[in-house]
PDB file of C-alpha atoms in Angstrom:
ATOM      1  CA  ASP A 193      17.861  -4.989  18.099  1.00  0.00           C
ATOM      2  CA  LYS A 194      18.181  -1.334  17.180  1.00  0.00           C
ATOM      3  CA  LEU A 195      17.668   1.558  19.596  1.00  0.00           C
ATOM      4  CA  VAL A 196      15.217   3.888  17.880  1.00  0.00           C
ATOM      5  CA  VAL A 197      13.927   6.135  20.680  1.00  0.00           C
ATOM      6  CA  LYS A 198      16.385   7.518  23.217  1.00  0.00           C
ATOM      7  CA  ASN A 199      16.037  10.099  25.988  1.00  0.00           C
ATOM      8  CA  LEU A 200      12.415  10.766  25.073  1.00  0.00           C
ATOM      9  CA  SER A 201      10.528  12.716  27.716  1.00  0.00           C
ATOM     10  CA  LEU A 202       6.915  13.648  27.042  1.00  0.00           C
ATOM     11  CA  LYS A 203       3.945  14.766  29.064  1.00  0.00           C
ATOM     12  CA  PHE A 204       0.602  14.615  27.292  1.00  0.00           C
ATOM     13  CA  PRO A 205      -1.799  17.316  28.522  1.00  0.00           C
ATOM     14  CA  LYS A 206      -5.082  15.889  29.784  1.00  0.00           C
ATOM     15  CA  ASN A 207      -8.345  16.491  27.919  1.00  0.00           C
ATOM     16  CA  LYS A 208      -6.651  17.770  24.744  1.00  0.00           C
ATOM     17  CA  VAL A 209      -6.243  16.600  21.146  1.00  0.00           C
ATOM     18  CA  ILE A 210      -2.519  15.992  20.693  1.00  0.00           C
ATOM     19  CA  ALA A 211      -0.782  15.304  17.381  1.00  0.00           C
ATOM     20  CA  LEU A 212       2.556  13.551  16.948  1.00  0.00           C
ATOM     21  CA  ILE A 213       3.989  14.840  13.693  1.00  0.00           C
ATOM     22  CA  GLY A 214       7.276  14.479  11.855  1.00  0.00           C
ATOM     23  CA  PRO A 215       8.910  12.715   8.903  1.00  0.00           C
ATOM     24  CA  ASN A 216       8.421   9.026   8.139  1.00  0.00           C
ATOM     25  CA  GLY A 217      10.542   6.781  10.330  1.00  0.00           C
ATOM     26  CA  CYS A 218      10.910   9.243  13.224  1.00  0.00           C
ATOM     27  CA  CYS A 219       9.218   6.808  15.648  1.00  0.00           C
ATOM     28  CA  LYS A 220       5.815   8.456  16.040  1.00  0.00           C
ATOM     29  CA  SER A 221       4.024   5.107  15.749  1.00  0.00           C
ATOM     30  CA  THR A 222       6.640   3.402  17.932  1.00  0.00           C
ATOM     31  CA  THR A 223       6.013   5.982  20.644  1.00  0.00           C
ATOM     32  CA  LEU A 224       2.256   5.474  20.372  1.00  0.00           C
ATOM     33  CA  LYS A 225       2.670   1.684  20.566  1.00  0.00           C
ATOM     34  CA  ALA A 226       4.746   2.089  23.728  1.00  0.00           C
ATOM     35  CA  VAL A 227       1.972   4.171  25.324  1.00  0.00           C
ATOM     36  CA  ALA A 228      -0.544   1.518  24.199  1.00  0.00           C
ATOM     37  CA  ARG A 229       1.599  -1.121  25.953  1.00  0.00           C
ATOM     38  CA  LEU A 230       2.376  -2.985  22.743  1.00  0.00           C
ATOM     39  CA  LEU A 231       6.098  -2.258  23.116  1.00  0.00           C
ATOM     40  CA  LYS A 232       7.874  -2.291  26.468  1.00  0.00           C
ATOM     41  CA  PRO A 233      10.686   0.226  26.899  1.00  0.00           C
ATOM     42  CA  LYS A 234      14.124  -1.210  27.678  1.00  0.00           C
ATOM     43  CA  GLN A 235      14.684   1.672  30.096  1.00  0.00           C
ATOM     44  CA  GLY A 236      12.573   4.372  31.694  1.00  0.00           C
ATOM     45  CA  SER A 237       8.870   4.273  32.336  1.00  0.00           C
ATOM     46  CA  ILE A 238       5.512   5.327  30.992  1.00  0.00           C
ATOM     47  CA  THR A 239       2.999   6.420  33.587  1.00  0.00           C
ATOM     48  CA  HIS A 240      -0.726   7.075  33.515  1.00  0.00           C
ATOM     49  CA  LYS A 241      -2.417   8.596  36.554  1.00  0.00           C
ATOM     50  CA  GLY A 242       0.885   8.385  38.408  1.00  0.00           C
ATOM     51  CA  GLN A 243       1.268   4.619  37.945  1.00  0.00           C
ATOM     52  CA  ASP A 244       3.597   2.731  35.614  1.00  0.00           C
ATOM     53  CA  ILE A 245       1.380   1.293  32.875  1.00  0.00           C
ATOM     54  CA  TRP A 246       3.187  -2.050  33.126  1.00  0.00           C
ATOM     55  CA  GLN A 247       2.105  -2.343  36.768  1.00  0.00           C
ATOM     56  CA  LYS A 248      -1.562  -2.274  35.735  1.00  0.00           C
ATOM     57  CA  SER A 249      -3.403  -5.400  34.689  1.00  0.00           C
ATOM     58  CA  PRO A 250      -4.147  -5.646  30.941  1.00  0.00           C
ATOM     59  CA  LYS A 251      -7.887  -5.443  31.700  1.00  0.00           C
ATOM     60  CA  GLU A 252      -7.460  -2.378  33.898  1.00  0.00           C
ATOM     61  CA  TYR A 253      -5.376  -0.553  31.277  1.00  0.00           C
ATOM     62  CA  ALA A 254      -7.767  -1.576  28.473  1.00  0.00           C
ATOM     63  CA  GLN A 255     -10.551   0.194  30.367  1.00  0.00           C
ATOM     64  CA  GLU A 256      -8.466   3.375  30.456  1.00  0.00           C
ATOM     65  CA  LEU A 257      -7.093   3.296  26.910  1.00  0.00           C
ATOM     66  CA  ALA A 258      -8.408   2.607  23.406  1.00  0.00           C
ATOM     67  CA  PHE A 259      -5.951   2.173  20.523  1.00  0.00           C
ATOM     68  CA  LEU A 260      -6.572   2.309  16.779  1.00  0.00           C
ATOM     69  CA  PRO A 261      -3.431   0.896  15.099  1.00  0.00           C
ATOM     70  CA  GLN A 262      -2.154   1.980  11.713  1.00  0.00           C
ATOM     71  CA  GLN A 263      -2.677  -1.482  10.228  1.00  0.00           C
ATOM     72  CA  HIS A 264      -5.445  -3.938  11.050  1.00  0.00           C
ATOM     73  CA  LEU A 265      -5.782  -7.665  10.877  1.00  0.00           C
ATOM     74  CA  VAL A 266      -9.022  -8.093   8.911  1.00  0.00           C
ATOM     75  CA  PRO A 267     -10.809 -11.293   9.936  1.00  0.00           C
ATOM     76  CA  GLU A 268     -12.357 -13.538   7.297  1.00  0.00           C
ATOM     77  CA  GLY A 269     -16.027 -14.471   7.518  1.00  0.00           C
ATOM     78  CA  ILE A 270     -16.932 -11.945  10.225  1.00  0.00           C
ATOM     79  CA  LYS A 271     -19.715  -9.428   9.739  1.00  0.00           C
ATOM     80  CA  VAL A 272     -19.250  -5.913  11.051  1.00  0.00           C
ATOM     81  CA  ARG A 273     -21.847  -6.312  13.812  1.00  0.00           C
ATOM     82  CA  GLU A 274     -20.333  -9.643  14.927  1.00  0.00           C
ATOM     83  CA  PHE A 275     -17.121  -7.886  15.935  1.00  0.00           C
ATOM     84  CA  TRP A 276     -18.582  -7.041  19.331  1.00  0.00           C
ATOM     85  CA  GLY A 277     -20.212 -10.391  20.174  1.00  0.00           C
ATOM     86  CA  LYS A 278     -22.875 -10.491  22.898  1.00  0.00           C
ATOM     87  CA  LEU A 279     -23.246  -7.222  24.737  1.00  0.00           C
ATOM     88  CA  SER A 280     -24.841  -5.828  27.863  1.00  0.00           C
ATOM     89  CA  GLN A 281     -27.483  -3.166  27.307  1.00  0.00           C
ATOM     90  CA  LYS A 282     -25.008  -0.402  28.195  1.00  0.00           C
ATOM     91  CA  ASP A 283     -22.402  -1.800  25.776  1.00  0.00           C
ATOM     92  CA  GLU A 284     -25.072  -2.227  23.086  1.00  0.00           C
ATOM     93  CA  GLU A 285     -25.904   1.470  23.419  1.00  0.00           C
ATOM     94  CA  LEU A 286     -22.210   2.397  23.162  1.00  0.00           C
ATOM     95  CA  VAL A 287     -21.742   0.268  20.035  1.00  0.00           C
ATOM     96  CA  ASN A 288     -24.867   1.724  18.396  1.00  0.00           C
ATOM     97  CA  TRP A 289     -23.638   5.226  19.228  1.00  0.00           C
ATOM     98  CA  ALA A 290     -20.136   4.488  17.865  1.00  0.00           C
ATOM     99  CA  MET A 291     -21.555   3.019  14.649  1.00  0.00           C
ATOM    100  CA  ALA A 292     -23.792   6.061  14.212  1.00  0.00           C
ATOM    101  CA  GLN A 293     -20.828   8.406  14.790  1.00  0.00           C
ATOM    102  CA  THR A 294     -18.738   6.605  12.161  1.00  0.00           C
ATOM    103  CA  GLN A 295     -21.669   6.057   9.784  1.00  0.00           C
ATOM    104  CA  THR A 296     -21.107   2.306   9.780  1.00  0.00           C
ATOM    105  CA  ALA A 297     -24.578   1.163  10.934  1.00  0.00           C
ATOM    106  CA  GLU A 298     -25.529   0.495   7.311  1.00  0.00           C
ATOM    107  CA  LEU A 299     -22.534  -1.848   7.027  1.00  0.00           C
ATOM    108  CA  ALA A 300     -23.557  -3.988  10.028  1.00  0.00           C
ATOM    109  CA  GLN A 301     -24.471  -7.119   8.015  1.00  0.00           C
ATOM    110  CA  GLN A 302     -21.575  -6.938   5.568  1.00  0.00           C
ATOM    111  CA  LEU A 303     -18.382  -8.967   5.875  1.00  0.00           C
ATOM    112  CA  VAL A 304     -15.504  -6.820   7.113  1.00  0.00           C
ATOM    113  CA  SER A 305     -13.225  -8.404   4.495  1.00  0.00           C
ATOM    114  CA  ASP A 306     -15.570  -7.212   1.715  1.00  0.00           C
ATOM    115  CA  LEU A 307     -15.407  -3.558   2.736  1.00  0.00           C
ATOM    116  CA  SER A 308     -13.239  -0.909   1.090  1.00  0.00           C
ATOM    117  CA  GLY A 309     -10.190   0.376   2.960  1.00  0.00           C
ATOM    118  CA  GLY A 310     -12.053   3.514   4.035  1.00  0.00           C
ATOM    119  CA  GLN A 311     -15.074   1.527   5.247  1.00  0.00           C
ATOM    120  CA  GLN A 312     -12.832  -0.830   7.212  1.00  0.00           C
ATOM    121  CA  GLN A 313     -11.059   2.143   8.770  1.00  0.00           C
ATOM    122  CA  ARG A 314     -14.423   3.548   9.912  1.00  0.00           C
ATOM    123  CA  VAL A 315     -15.428   0.164  11.386  1.00  0.00           C
ATOM    124  CA  PHE A 316     -12.182  -0.066  13.359  1.00  0.00           C
ATOM    125  CA  LEU A 317     -12.701   3.527  14.495  1.00  0.00           C
ATOM    126  CA  ALA A 318     -16.191   2.542  15.713  1.00  0.00           C
ATOM    127  CA  MET A 319     -14.600  -0.274  17.733  1.00  0.00           C
ATOM    128  CA  THR A 320     -12.195   2.211  19.288  1.00  0.00           C
ATOM    129  CA  LEU A 321     -14.948   4.703  20.133  1.00  0.00           C
ATOM    130  CA  ALA A 322     -17.153   1.977  21.640  1.00  0.00           C
ATOM    131  CA  GLN A 323     -14.481   1.271  24.262  1.00  0.00           C
ATOM    132  CA  ASP A 324     -15.384   4.641  25.788  1.00  0.00           C
ATOM    133  CA  ALA A 325     -11.875   4.967  27.249  1.00  0.00           C
ATOM    134  CA  GLU A 326     -10.593   8.264  28.626  1.00  0.00           C
ATOM    135  CA  LEU A 327      -7.330   7.996  26.650  1.00  0.00           C
ATOM    136  CA  VAL A 328      -7.700   7.414  22.892  1.00  0.00           C
ATOM    137  CA  LEU A 329      -4.681   6.668  20.675  1.00  0.00           C
ATOM    138  CA  LEU A 330      -5.109   6.904  16.900  1.00  0.00           C
ATOM    139  CA  ASP A 331      -2.205   5.902  14.656  1.00  0.00           C
ATOM    140  CA  GLU A 332      -2.636   7.611  11.277  1.00  0.00           C
ATOM    141  CA  PRO A 333      -6.448   7.410  11.485  1.00  0.00           C
ATOM    142  CA  THR A 334      -7.032   9.291   8.225  1.00  0.00           C
ATOM    143  CA  THR A 335      -5.410   6.528   6.151  1.00  0.00           C
ATOM    144  CA  TYR A 336      -7.795   5.297   3.412  1.00  0.00           C
ATOM    145  CA  LEU A 337     -10.333   8.043   4.166  1.00  0.00           C
ATOM    146  CA  ASP A 338     -11.448  10.525   1.531  1.00  0.00           C
ATOM    147  CA  LEU A 339     -11.293  14.244   2.339  1.00  0.00           C
ATOM    148  CA  ASN A 340     -14.874  14.446   3.628  1.00  0.00           C
ATOM    149  CA  ARG A 341     -14.366  11.452   5.940  1.00  0.00           C
ATOM    150  CA  GLN A 342     -11.046  12.905   7.118  1.00  0.00           C
ATOM    151  CA  ALA A 343     -12.817  16.128   8.123  1.00  0.00           C
ATOM    152  CA  GLU A 344     -15.521  14.095   9.906  1.00  0.00           C
ATOM    153  CA  LEU A 345     -12.864  12.131  11.775  1.00  0.00           C
ATOM    154  CA  MET A 346     -11.074  15.278  12.879  1.00  0.00           C
ATOM    155  CA  GLY A 347     -14.412  16.637  14.090  1.00  0.00           C
ATOM    156  CA  MET A 348     -14.961  13.383  16.011  1.00  0.00           C
ATOM    157  CA  MET A 349     -11.598  13.815  17.724  1.00  0.00           C
ATOM    158  CA  ARG A 350     -12.664  17.290  18.822  1.00  0.00           C
ATOM    159  CA  GLN A 351     -15.998  15.880  20.068  1.00  0.00           C
ATOM    160  CA  MET A 352     -14.160  13.205  22.088  1.00  0.00           C
ATOM    161  CA  GLN A 353     -12.032  15.932  23.677  1.00  0.00           C
ATOM    162  CA  GLN A 354     -15.160  17.937  24.526  1.00  0.00           C
ATOM    163  CA  ASN A 355     -16.553  14.793  26.178  1.00  0.00           C
ATOM    164  CA  GLY A 356     -13.561  14.691  28.542  1.00  0.00           C
ATOM    165  CA  LYS A 357     -11.203  12.392  26.653  1.00  0.00           C
ATOM    166  CA  THR A 358      -7.535  12.856  25.825  1.00  0.00           C
ATOM    167  CA  VAL A 359      -6.808  12.026  22.171  1.00  0.00           C
ATOM    168  CA  ILE A 360      -3.272  11.352  20.938  1.00  0.00           C
ATOM    169  CA  THR A 361      -2.942  10.888  17.197  1.00  0.00           C
ATOM    170  CA  VAL A 362      -0.203  10.413  14.631  1.00  0.00           C
ATOM    171  CA  LEU A 363      -0.806  12.696  11.638  1.00  0.00           C
ATOM    172  CA  HIS A 364       1.110  13.511   8.481  1.00  0.00           C
ATOM    173  CA  ASP A 365      -0.946  16.496   7.389  1.00  0.00           C
ATOM    174  CA  LEU A 366       0.427  19.547   9.192  1.00  0.00           C
ATOM    175  CA  ASN A 367      -2.581  21.651   8.148  1.00  0.00           C
ATOM    176  CA  GLN A 368      -4.984  19.165   9.771  1.00  0.00           C
ATOM    177  CA  ALA A 369      -2.818  19.005  12.884  1.00  0.00           C
ATOM    178  CA  CYS A 370      -2.730  22.794  13.225  1.00  0.00           C
ATOM    179  CA  ARG A 371      -6.449  23.171  12.568  1.00  0.00           C
ATOM    180  CA  TYR A 372      -7.858  20.408  14.769  1.00  0.00           C
ATOM    181  CA  CYS A 373      -5.311  19.730  17.513  1.00  0.00           C
ATOM    182  CA  ASP A 374      -4.624  21.627  20.738  1.00  0.00           C
ATOM    183  CA  HIS A 375      -1.047  20.456  21.175  1.00  0.00           C
ATOM    184  CA  LEU A 376       1.603  19.461  18.615  1.00  0.00           C
ATOM    185  CA  ILE A 377       4.666  17.325  19.281  1.00  0.00           C
ATOM    186  CA  VAL A 378       7.202  17.410  16.461  1.00  0.00           C
ATOM    187  CA  MET A 379       9.494  14.380  16.362  1.00  0.00           C
ATOM    188  CA  LYS A 380      12.693  13.628  14.465  1.00  0.00           C
ATOM    189  CA  LYS A 381      14.857  10.497  14.753  1.00  0.00           C
ATOM    190  CA  GLY A 382      13.097   9.256  17.887  1.00  0.00           C
ATOM    191  CA  ALA A 383      13.383  12.546  19.765  1.00  0.00           C
ATOM    192  CA  VAL A 384      11.127  15.533  20.386  1.00  0.00           C
ATOM    193  CA  MET A 385      12.191  18.536  18.342  1.00  0.00           C
ATOM    194  CA  ALA A 386       9.433  20.923  19.483  1.00  0.00           C
ATOM    195  CA  GLN A 387       6.159  21.017  21.410  1.00  0.00           C
ATOM    196  CA  GLY A 388       3.398  23.524  21.650  1.00  0.00           C
TER     197      GLY A 388
END
């Protein structure tokens, strides 16, 4: 019922690592959710490849975009490897690669609900990577990760960019954003204060 983002105009550069930064409550996550098609704008449009994202089918957009939310619904009684279900050979290779990248292969037979917050975060990151989408949205991906894992994650974002993907992430650590990202968007009260 409350208007939180108004007159927001952004263009995300392709094949870059982009950080949305700013104080808590400035609508960074809301903006990311709108791009992920979880929230529909009351006015205006969001386009990808020149087409309004709401004109694309959910399946079509899911092939273009992978989204790691800030909070996850952790299923009960599901092992890590069961997350993906039955897979084609190509998808099996992608999942194995994603689990290797996130160092979660050793967790494959454990229940997701039994994992620590950091381990769960890495499993959900593996799911996001396995989608192999060209646009990757990460909402506060370093949450629950220790410093070493945070550095690994930031390196993974750079690797994704080098593999032709565009990565948009919400970060709170300005030092990390400056060190690992190509483009920074500073937000305040639902508006862009600076870009560069």
